[in-house]
């Protein structure tokens, strides 16, 4: 049975380039990057190369990139670091209700520390209104955090415009971009962005690796203290195999970004046209302005849990929403005021550059039969 993996927003298969980079780091460059002997220097040189590669893929200076254990750690570091850095200026933070739990729960924890968080609700179609974000900005707003692409619906958030408006109104306020579903999947604009979180396992590399971009000159408190690795921003012996795999995947995916964007657009159209043509009734949970790699639909009759299991028995893997939610009702679809029945029925189909038309058609066929 051919396996058809359409859950790439949850995580991706490791691409061959990433695998061989990890193998090389494990078997050849296995030294500790902090050691002074040749094996250590070799690992240190590889680490430097990887930093340059990931920075180039993000379009930033390599000195601004800190390697972390993934998106969640990057987000925690940025939000806690920024909030405490700016504490003397105010206590108000803005985010949206469609953010990943890594953001929402970090901000909930900051509320316990005395910060005040305004959470902007999405529109019914899953988009987030720029006007609503901008009108929430106050004199004491010190931080804003938005995602580039929503991991559940694929919606593009107006982060670049929101960041520009924030800076216009309050030049000392800081902006964090959760680019976990944006990096190497759609164009990224970091002009007014102070912090940007990315994750390796969403782009064909290993789990347990990610990066945080911190704008040049910005100094925040780290989350993890220890031996002072990563210029003191993230202590702990660097996970060179994961980092090497991350760099290899970032290079490949960023170089092929335009092709990937076009490919995702075609796959999304094929999926929606084919399901429509098969006469199955479904509702969209994906707004017009969304990335091609994530589609969220509710075929109103069957619960997604049932659909996912039956499709899984056929070797077709999709999800019901965020993989991290593990069966909890989607906070994103709830915030969009999708009916409880349609929340229960929601299916998220997500692509990677290797997804083929045949994969999409096989899903559509199985889906229509069900
Ligand atoms: N942010 C978004 C938008 C995500 O989709 C995810 C993972 O699903 C994360 C953050 C967390 O990233 P990681 O799994 O690398 O911790």
mmCIF file of C-alpha atoms in Angstrom, residues 94-99 119-134 144-150 153 155-159 161-162 287 289 332 335-336:
data_model
loop_
_atom_site.group_PDB
_atom_site.id
_atom_site.type_symbol
_atom_site.label_atom_id
_atom_site.label_comp_id
_atom_site.label_asym_id
_atom_site.label_seq_id
_atom_site.Cartn_x
_atom_site.Cartn_y
_atom_site.Cartn_z
ATOM 1 C CA UNK A 94 -1.285 42.078 21.534
ATOM 2 C CA UNK A 95 -1.780 38.776 19.775
ATOM 3 C CA UNK A 96 -4.487 36.946 17.816
ATOM 4 C CA UNK A 97 -6.790 34.109 18.838
ATOM 5 C CA UNK A 98 -5.591 31.915 15.959
ATOM 6 C CA UNK A 99 -2.007 31.695 17.245
ATOM 7 C CA UNK A 119 -6.302 38.691 21.943
ATOM 8 C CA UNK A 120 -7.777 39.713 18.587
ATOM 9 C CA UNK A 121 -10.585 37.419 17.433
ATOM 10 C CA UNK A 122 -10.518 36.309 13.779
ATOM 11 C CA UNK A 123 -13.239 36.974 11.257
ATOM 12 C CA UNK A 124 -15.649 34.172 10.346
ATOM 13 C CA UNK A 125 -13.486 33.139 7.388
ATOM 14 C CA UNK A 126 -10.352 32.788 9.541
ATOM 15 C CA UNK A 127 -8.675 35.998 8.433
ATOM 16 C CA UNK A 128 -7.488 38.466 11.072
ATOM 17 C CA UNK A 129 -8.379 42.108 10.515
ATOM 18 C CA UNK A 130 -5.515 44.576 10.343
ATOM 19 C CA UNK A 131 -7.851 47.359 11.513
ATOM 20 C CA UNK A 132 -8.767 45.384 14.632
ATOM 21 C CA UNK A 133 -5.112 44.719 15.409
ATOM 22 C CA UNK A 134 -4.136 48.341 14.879
ATOM 23 C CA UNK A 144 2.913 42.225 19.525
ATOM 24 C CA UNK A 145 3.105 38.623 18.373
ATOM 25 C CA UNK A 146 1.470 37.298 15.219
ATOM 26 C CA UNK A 147 1.943 34.246 13.066
ATOM 27 C CA UNK A 148 2.657 34.526 9.345
ATOM 28 C CA UNK A 149 0.443 31.614 8.339
ATOM 29 C CA UNK A 150 -2.095 29.919 10.591
ATOM 30 C CA UNK A 153 -6.436 27.168 8.342
ATOM 31 C CA UNK A 155 -4.722 31.996 6.623
ATOM 32 C CA UNK A 156 -2.112 34.676 5.954
ATOM 33 C CA UNK A 157 -2.036 37.158 8.807
ATOM 34 C CA UNK A 158 -1.278 40.830 8.029
ATOM 35 C CA UNK A 159 1.848 40.706 10.176
ATOM 36 C CA UNK A 161 1.467 45.803 8.048
ATOM 37 C CA UNK A 162 0.686 45.283 11.744
ATOM 38 C CA UNK A 287 -9.992 32.107 3.897
ATOM 39 C CA UNK A 289 -6.094 34.971 1.353
ATOM 40 C CA UNK A 332 -8.867 28.434 16.084
ATOM 41 C CA UNK A 335 -12.644 31.571 17.639
ATOM 42 C CA UNK A 336 -13.868 31.717 14.018
#
